[in-house]
Short mmCIF file of C-alpha atoms in Angstrom, two decimals:
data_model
loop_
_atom_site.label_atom_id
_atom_site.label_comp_id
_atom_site.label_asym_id
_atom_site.label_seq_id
_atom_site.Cartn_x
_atom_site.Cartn_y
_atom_site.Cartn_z
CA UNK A 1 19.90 -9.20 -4.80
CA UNK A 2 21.43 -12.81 -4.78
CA UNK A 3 17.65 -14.30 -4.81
CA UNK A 4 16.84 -12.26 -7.87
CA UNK A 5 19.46 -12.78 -9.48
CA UNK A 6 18.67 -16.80 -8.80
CA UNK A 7 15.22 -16.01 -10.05
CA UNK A 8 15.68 -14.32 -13.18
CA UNK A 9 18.71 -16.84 -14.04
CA UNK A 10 15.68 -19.40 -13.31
CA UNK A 11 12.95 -17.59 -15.50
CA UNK A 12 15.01 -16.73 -18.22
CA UNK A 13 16.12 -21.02 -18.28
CA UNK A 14 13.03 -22.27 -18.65
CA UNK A 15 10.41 -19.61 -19.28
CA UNK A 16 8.42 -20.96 -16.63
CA UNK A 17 5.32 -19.16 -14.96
CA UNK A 18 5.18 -21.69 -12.42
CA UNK A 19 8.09 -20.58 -10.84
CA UNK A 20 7.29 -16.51 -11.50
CA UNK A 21 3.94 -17.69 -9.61
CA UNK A 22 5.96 -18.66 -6.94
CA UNK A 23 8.14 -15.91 -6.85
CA UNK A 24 4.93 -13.55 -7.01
CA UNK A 25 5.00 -13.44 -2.61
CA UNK A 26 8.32 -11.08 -3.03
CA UNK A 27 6.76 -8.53 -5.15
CA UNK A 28 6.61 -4.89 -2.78
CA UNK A 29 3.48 -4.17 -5.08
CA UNK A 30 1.35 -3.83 -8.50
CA UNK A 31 1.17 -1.33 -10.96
CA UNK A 32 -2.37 -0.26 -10.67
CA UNK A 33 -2.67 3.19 -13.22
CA UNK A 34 -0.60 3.96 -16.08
CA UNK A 35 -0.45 7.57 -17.99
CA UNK A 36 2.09 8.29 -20.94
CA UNK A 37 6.04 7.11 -20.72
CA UNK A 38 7.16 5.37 -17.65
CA UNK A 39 9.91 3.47 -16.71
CA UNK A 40 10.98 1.05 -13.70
CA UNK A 41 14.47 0.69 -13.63
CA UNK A 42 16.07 -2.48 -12.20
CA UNK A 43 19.89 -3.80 -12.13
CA UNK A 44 20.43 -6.16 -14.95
CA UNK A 45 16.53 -5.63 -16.00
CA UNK A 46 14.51 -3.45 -17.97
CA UNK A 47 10.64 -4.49 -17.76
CA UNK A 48 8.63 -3.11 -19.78
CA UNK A 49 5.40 -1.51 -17.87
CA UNK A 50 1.85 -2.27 -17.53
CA UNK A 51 -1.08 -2.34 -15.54
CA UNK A 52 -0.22 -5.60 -13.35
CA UNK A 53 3.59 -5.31 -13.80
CA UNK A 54 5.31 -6.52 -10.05
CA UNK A 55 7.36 -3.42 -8.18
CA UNK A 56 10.27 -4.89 -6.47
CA UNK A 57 12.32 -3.43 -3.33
CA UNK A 58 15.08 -1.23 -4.49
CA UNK A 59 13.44 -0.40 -8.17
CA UNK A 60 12.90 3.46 -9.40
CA UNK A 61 10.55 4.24 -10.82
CA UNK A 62 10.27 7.38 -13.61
CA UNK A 63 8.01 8.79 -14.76
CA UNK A 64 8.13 11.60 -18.52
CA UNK A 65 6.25 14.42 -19.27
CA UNK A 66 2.28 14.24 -18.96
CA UNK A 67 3.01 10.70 -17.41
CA UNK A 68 1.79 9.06 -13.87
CA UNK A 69 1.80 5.77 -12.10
CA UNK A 70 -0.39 4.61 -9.67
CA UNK A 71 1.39 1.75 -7.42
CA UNK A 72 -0.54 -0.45 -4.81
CA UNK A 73 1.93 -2.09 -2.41
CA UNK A 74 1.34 -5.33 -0.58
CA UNK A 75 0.58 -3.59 2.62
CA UNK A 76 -1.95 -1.73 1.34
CA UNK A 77 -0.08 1.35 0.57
CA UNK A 78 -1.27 3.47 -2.29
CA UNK A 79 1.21 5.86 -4.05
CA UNK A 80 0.94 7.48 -7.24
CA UNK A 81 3.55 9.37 -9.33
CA UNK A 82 3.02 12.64 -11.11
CA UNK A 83 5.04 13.74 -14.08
CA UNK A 84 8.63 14.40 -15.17
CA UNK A 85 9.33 11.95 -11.17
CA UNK A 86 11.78 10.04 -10.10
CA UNK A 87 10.49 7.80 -7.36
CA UNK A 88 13.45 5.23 -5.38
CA UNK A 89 11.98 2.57 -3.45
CA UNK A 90 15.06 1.87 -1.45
CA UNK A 91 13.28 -0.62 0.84
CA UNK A 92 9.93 -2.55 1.33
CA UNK A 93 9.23 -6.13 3.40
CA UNK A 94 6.00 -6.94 5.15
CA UNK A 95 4.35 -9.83 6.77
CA UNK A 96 0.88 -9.79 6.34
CA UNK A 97 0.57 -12.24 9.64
CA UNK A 98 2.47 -10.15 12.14
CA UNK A 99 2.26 -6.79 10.27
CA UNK A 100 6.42 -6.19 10.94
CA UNK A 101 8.50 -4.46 7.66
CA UNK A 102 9.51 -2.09 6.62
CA UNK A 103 8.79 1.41 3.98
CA UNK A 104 11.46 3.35 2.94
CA UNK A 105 11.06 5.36 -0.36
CA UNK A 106 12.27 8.70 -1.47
CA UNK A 107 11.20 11.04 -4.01
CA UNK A 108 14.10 12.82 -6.00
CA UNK A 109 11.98 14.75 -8.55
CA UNK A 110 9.13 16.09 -8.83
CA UNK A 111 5.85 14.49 -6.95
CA UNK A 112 4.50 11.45 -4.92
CA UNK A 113 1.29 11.03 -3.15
CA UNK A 114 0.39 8.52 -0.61
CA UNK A 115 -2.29 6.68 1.21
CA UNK A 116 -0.86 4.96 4.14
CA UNK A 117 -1.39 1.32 4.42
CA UNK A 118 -1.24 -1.28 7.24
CA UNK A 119 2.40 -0.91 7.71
CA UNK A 120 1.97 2.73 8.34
CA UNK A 121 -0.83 1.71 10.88
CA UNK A 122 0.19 -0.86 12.95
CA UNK A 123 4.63 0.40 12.36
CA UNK A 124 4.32 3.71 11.74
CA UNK A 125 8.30 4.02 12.95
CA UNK A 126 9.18 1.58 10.18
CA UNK A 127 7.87 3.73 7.62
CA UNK A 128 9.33 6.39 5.96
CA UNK A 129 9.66 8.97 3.01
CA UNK A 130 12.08 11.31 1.85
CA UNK A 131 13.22 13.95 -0.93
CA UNK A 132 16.24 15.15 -1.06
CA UNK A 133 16.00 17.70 1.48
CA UNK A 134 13.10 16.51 3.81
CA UNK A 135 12.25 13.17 5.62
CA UNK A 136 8.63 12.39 6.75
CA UNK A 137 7.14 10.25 9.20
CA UNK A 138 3.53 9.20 9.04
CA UNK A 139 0.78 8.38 11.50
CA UNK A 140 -1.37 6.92 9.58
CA UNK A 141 -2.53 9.28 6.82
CA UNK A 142 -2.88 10.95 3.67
CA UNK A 143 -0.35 13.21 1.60
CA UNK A 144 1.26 15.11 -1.20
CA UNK A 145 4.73 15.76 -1.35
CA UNK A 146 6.14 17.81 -4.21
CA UNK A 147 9.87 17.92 -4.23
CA UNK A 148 11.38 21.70 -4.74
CA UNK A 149 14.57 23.16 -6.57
CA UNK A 150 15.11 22.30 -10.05
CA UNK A 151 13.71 19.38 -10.24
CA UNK A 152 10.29 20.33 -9.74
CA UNK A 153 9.79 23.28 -11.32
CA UNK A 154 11.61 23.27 -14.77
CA UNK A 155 9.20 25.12 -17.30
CA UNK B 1 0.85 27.69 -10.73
CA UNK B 2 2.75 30.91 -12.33
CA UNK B 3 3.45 32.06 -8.69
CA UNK B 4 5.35 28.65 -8.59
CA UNK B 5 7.33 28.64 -11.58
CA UNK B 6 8.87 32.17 -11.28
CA UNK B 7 10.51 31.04 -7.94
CA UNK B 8 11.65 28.35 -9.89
CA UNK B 9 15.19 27.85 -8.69
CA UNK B 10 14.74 28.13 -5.33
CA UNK B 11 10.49 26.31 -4.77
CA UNK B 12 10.93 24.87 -1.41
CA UNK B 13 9.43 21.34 -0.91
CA UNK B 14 5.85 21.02 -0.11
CA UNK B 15 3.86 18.94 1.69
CA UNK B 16 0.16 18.56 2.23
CA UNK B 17 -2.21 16.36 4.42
CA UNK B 18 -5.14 15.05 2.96
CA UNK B 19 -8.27 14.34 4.94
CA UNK B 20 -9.49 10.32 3.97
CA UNK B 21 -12.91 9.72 2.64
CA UNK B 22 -14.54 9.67 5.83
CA UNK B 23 -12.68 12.91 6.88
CA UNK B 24 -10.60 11.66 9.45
CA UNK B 25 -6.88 13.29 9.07
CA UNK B 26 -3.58 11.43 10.38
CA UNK B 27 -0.10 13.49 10.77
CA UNK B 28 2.37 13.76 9.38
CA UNK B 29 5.98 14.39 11.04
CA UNK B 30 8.00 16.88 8.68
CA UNK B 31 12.34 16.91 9.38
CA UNK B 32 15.01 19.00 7.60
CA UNK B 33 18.13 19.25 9.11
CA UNK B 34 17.62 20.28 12.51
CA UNK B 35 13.58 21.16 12.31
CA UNK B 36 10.90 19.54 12.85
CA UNK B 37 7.09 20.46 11.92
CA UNK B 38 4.21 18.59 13.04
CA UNK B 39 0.84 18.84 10.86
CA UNK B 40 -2.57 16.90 11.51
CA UNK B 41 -4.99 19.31 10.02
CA UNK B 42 -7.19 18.47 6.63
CA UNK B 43 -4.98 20.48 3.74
CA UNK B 44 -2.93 21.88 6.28
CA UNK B 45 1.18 21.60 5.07
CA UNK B 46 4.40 22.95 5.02
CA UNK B 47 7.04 24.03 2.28
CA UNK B 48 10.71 23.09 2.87
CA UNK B 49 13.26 25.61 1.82
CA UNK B 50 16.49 23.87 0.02
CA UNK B 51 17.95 25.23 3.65
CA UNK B 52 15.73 23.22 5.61
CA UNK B 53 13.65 26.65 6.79
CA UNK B 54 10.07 25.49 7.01
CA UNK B 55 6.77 27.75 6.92
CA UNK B 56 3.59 26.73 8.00
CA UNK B 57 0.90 26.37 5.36
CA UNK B 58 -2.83 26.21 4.22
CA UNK B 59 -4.61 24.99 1.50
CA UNK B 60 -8.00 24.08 0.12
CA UNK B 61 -9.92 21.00 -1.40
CA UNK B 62 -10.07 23.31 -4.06
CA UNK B 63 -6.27 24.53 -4.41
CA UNK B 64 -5.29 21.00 -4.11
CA UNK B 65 -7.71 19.70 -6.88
CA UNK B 66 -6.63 22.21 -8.88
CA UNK B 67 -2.79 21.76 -8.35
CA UNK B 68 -2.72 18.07 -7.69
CA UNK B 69 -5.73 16.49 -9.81
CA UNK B 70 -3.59 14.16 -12.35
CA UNK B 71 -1.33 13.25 -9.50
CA UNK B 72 -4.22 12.47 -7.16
CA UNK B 73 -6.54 11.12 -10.38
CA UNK B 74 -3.45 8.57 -11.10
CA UNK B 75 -3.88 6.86 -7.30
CA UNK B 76 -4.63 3.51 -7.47
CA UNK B 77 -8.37 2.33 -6.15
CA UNK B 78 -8.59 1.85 -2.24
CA UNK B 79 -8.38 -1.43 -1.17
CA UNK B 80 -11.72 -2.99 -0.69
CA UNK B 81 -12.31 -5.30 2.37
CA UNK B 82 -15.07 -8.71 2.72
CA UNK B 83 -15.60 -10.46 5.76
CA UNK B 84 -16.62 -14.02 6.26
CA UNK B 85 -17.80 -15.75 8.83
CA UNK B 86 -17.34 -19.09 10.24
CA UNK B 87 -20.67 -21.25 11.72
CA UNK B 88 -19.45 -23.04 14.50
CA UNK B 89 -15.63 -23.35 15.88
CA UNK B 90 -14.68 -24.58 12.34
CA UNK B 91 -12.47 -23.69 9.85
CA UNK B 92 -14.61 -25.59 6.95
CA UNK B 93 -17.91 -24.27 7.36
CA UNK B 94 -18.43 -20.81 6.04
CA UNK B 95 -21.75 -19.16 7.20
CA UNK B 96 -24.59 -18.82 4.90
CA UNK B 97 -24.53 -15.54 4.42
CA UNK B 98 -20.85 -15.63 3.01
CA UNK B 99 -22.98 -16.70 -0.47
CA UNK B 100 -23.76 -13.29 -0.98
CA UNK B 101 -20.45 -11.70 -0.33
CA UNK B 102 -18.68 -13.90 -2.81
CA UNK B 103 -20.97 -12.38 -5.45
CA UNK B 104 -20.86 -8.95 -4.39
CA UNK B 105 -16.73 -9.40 -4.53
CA UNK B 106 -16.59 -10.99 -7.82
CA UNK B 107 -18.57 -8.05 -8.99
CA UNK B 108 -16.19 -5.74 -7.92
CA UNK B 109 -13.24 -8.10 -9.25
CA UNK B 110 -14.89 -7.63 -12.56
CA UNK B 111 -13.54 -3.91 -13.15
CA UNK B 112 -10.54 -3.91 -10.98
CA UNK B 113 -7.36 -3.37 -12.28
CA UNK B 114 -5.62 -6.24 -11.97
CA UNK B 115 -6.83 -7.65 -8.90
CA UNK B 116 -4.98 -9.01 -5.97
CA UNK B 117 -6.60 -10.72 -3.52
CA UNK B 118 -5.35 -11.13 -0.01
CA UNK B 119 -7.44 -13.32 2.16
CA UNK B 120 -6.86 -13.51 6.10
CA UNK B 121 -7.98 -16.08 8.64
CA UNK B 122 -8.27 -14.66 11.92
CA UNK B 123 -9.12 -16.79 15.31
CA UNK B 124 -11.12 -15.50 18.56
CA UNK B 125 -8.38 -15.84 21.93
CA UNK B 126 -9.10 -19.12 22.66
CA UNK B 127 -5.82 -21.48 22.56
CA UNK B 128 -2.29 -20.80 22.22
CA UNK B 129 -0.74 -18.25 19.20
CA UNK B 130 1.03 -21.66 17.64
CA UNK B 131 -2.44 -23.22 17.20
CA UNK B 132 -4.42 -20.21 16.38
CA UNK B 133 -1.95 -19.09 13.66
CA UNK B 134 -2.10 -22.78 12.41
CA UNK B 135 -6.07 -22.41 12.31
CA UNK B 136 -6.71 -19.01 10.62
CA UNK B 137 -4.45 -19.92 7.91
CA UNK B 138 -6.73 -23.35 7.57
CA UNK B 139 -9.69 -20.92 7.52
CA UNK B 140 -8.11 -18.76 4.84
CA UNK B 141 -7.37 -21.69 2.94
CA UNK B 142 -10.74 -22.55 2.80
CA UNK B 143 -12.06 -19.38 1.58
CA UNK B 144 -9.42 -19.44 -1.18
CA UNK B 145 -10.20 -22.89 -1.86
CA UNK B 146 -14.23 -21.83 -2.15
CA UNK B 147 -12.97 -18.25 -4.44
CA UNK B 148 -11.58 -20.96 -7.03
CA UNK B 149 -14.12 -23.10 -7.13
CA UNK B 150 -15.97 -19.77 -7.69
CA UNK B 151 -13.70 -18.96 -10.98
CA UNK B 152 -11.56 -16.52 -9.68
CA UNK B 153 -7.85 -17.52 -10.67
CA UNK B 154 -5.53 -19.38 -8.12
CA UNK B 155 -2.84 -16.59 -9.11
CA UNK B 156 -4.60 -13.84 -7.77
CA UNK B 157 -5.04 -15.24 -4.49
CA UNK B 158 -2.64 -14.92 -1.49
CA UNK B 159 -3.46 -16.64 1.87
CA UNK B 160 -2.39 -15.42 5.50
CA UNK B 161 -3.15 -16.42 8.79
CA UNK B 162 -3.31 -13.87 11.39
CA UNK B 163 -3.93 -15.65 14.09
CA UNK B 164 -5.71 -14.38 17.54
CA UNK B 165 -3.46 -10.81 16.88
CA UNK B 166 -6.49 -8.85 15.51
CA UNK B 167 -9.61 -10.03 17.06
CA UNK B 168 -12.60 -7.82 15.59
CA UNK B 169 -13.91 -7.61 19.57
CA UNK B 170 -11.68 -7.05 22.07
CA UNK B 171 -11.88 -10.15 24.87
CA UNK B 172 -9.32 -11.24 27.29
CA UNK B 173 -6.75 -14.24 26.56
CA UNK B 174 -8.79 -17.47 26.28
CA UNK B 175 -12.19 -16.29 25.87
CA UNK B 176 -14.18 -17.77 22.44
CA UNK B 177 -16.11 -15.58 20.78
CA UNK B 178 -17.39 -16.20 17.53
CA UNK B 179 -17.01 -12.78 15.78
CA UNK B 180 -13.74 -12.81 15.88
CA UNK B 181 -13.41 -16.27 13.90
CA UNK B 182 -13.56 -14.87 10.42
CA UNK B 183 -11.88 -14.63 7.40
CA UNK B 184 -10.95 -10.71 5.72
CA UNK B 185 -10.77 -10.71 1.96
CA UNK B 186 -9.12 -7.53 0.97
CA UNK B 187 -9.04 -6.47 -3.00
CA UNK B 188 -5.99 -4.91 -3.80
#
């Protein structure tokens, strides 16, 4: 939070790409597929989104009606976003040297899928998804989960 | 898709396990409250009652295309992988054939969304993990330095070193072997 907040106090000072370049390493991924209205909402930020916008740890990401977002993250991870979803990516680090970090992100309405990346692969332990009612772990894989209750099925 | 709306207020969670390109299916460990399911079958799953009371289920390609294609259309594309390889115990001298797999990557760069490239030096077992990490990330650099001479932008490449923690062939501690001196560019 505190080196965010350093960094946007920095971009917003001078405008400067150089130092968004530099910045570019904490990024948890890329937006990689965009479909109708979504949103990534960010304390103290509101970005708008595009193919190439930067996915931070801790952002959520939402998603409106006939909308989707496909997300690569740095370790390879692949998720995309269905409609009317509310996706919380609570936690994401990674070193591409030693393959440590972490994965934690949890679904809250309506539906995620996933392609596990080298995280998943070389930490599976350190990875992990959720909804509201379920937690999964992963062994290296590929998946759909569709969250349940109200928020999944509202006609 | 009717079936599913009429239970609207109480649709359990579901979750389904995809086979990968070449087939080959992982598992996936499912936990509510005190259950636990595992599942490691192509399309097999398992819905998730608001309760935490899980059933056992079975789906299709076809059932899965048909309830999941704009979720599954939306992923982004697979990562795609380039090796390079070094001539002799160098970290300047690419082999010749690397040429040709610059051009076949910038190809693909052409119609990727916006591309991220991550390139990886990697060192056989020869030497201590303090030198070899200090090498592969030499041999990285070099690539990169050769991908923007090429034209590809300096701000869509990332270098790593590796070190000796991923050799391509398997050797015991100390042993060169020049296979596993290479660089991995992977297109994100």
């Amino acid at each position: 939070m505190y080196s965010q907040a350093i960094k946007y106090a920095l971009i917003l000072a001078c405008g400067c790409m150089a130092i968004a370049d530099a910045c570019a390493a904490d990024a948890a991924g890329v937006v990689k597929t965009l479909k109708g209205t979504v949103r990534i909402e960010r304390p103290g930020a509101s970005p708008s989104v595009a193919i190439g916008s930067e996915v931070y740890s801790s952002d959520r990401i939402v998603t409106g009606p006939q909308s989707s977002v496909g997300i690569t993250l740095r370790d390879n991870t692949l998720l995309s976003e269905g409609s009317d979803s509310v996706l919380e990516l609570n936690k994401f680090a990674f070193s591409t040297t030693t393959y440590e970090g972490a994965l934690d992100a949890t679904i809250k309405r309506g539906s995620l899928s996933v392609i596990d990346g080298k995280l998943a692969q070389a930490n599976p332990d350190s990875v992990r998804y959720s909804t509201p009612t379920t937690t999964l772990g992963v062994r290296g894989t590929e998946f759909i989960i569709e969250v349940g209750g109200k928020g999944g099925s509202a006609p | 898709m009717l079936a599913f709306l009429s239970g609207c207020s109480t649709a359990p969670d579901k979750i389904v396990l995809l086979p990968d390109p070449d087939g080959k299916v992982g598992a996936v460990i499912v936990r509510s409250g005190t259950e636990q399911q595992l599942i490691n079958k192509a399309y097999a799953g398992v819905d998730v009652a608001k309760g935490g009371a899980m059933q056992k289920t079975t789906d299709s390609q076809a059932s899965v295309q048909a309830r999941y294609g704009e979720l599954l259309a939306a992923r982004p594309p697979r990562p795609e992988t380039f090796t390079i390889n070094f001539l002799f115990d160098s970290a300047t001298q690419l082999a010749p054939e690397s040429i040709a797999t610059v051009t076949k990557l910038k190809a693909d760069l052409a119609t990727w969304p916006a591309p991220h490239l991550v390139v990886v030096g990697h060192t056989d077992l020869a030497g201590s993990q303090a030198f070899n990490d200090r090498l592969s990330m030499r041999r990285a650099q070099t690539v990169a330095a050769s991908l923007i001479k090429e034209g590809i932008p300096v701000q869509q490449i990332e270098t790593a070193g590796r070190g000796k923690r991923e050799p391509l062939v398997r050797t015991a501690d100390g042993i060169a072997n020049p296979v596993n001196r290479r660089v991995v560019i992977t297109i994100q």
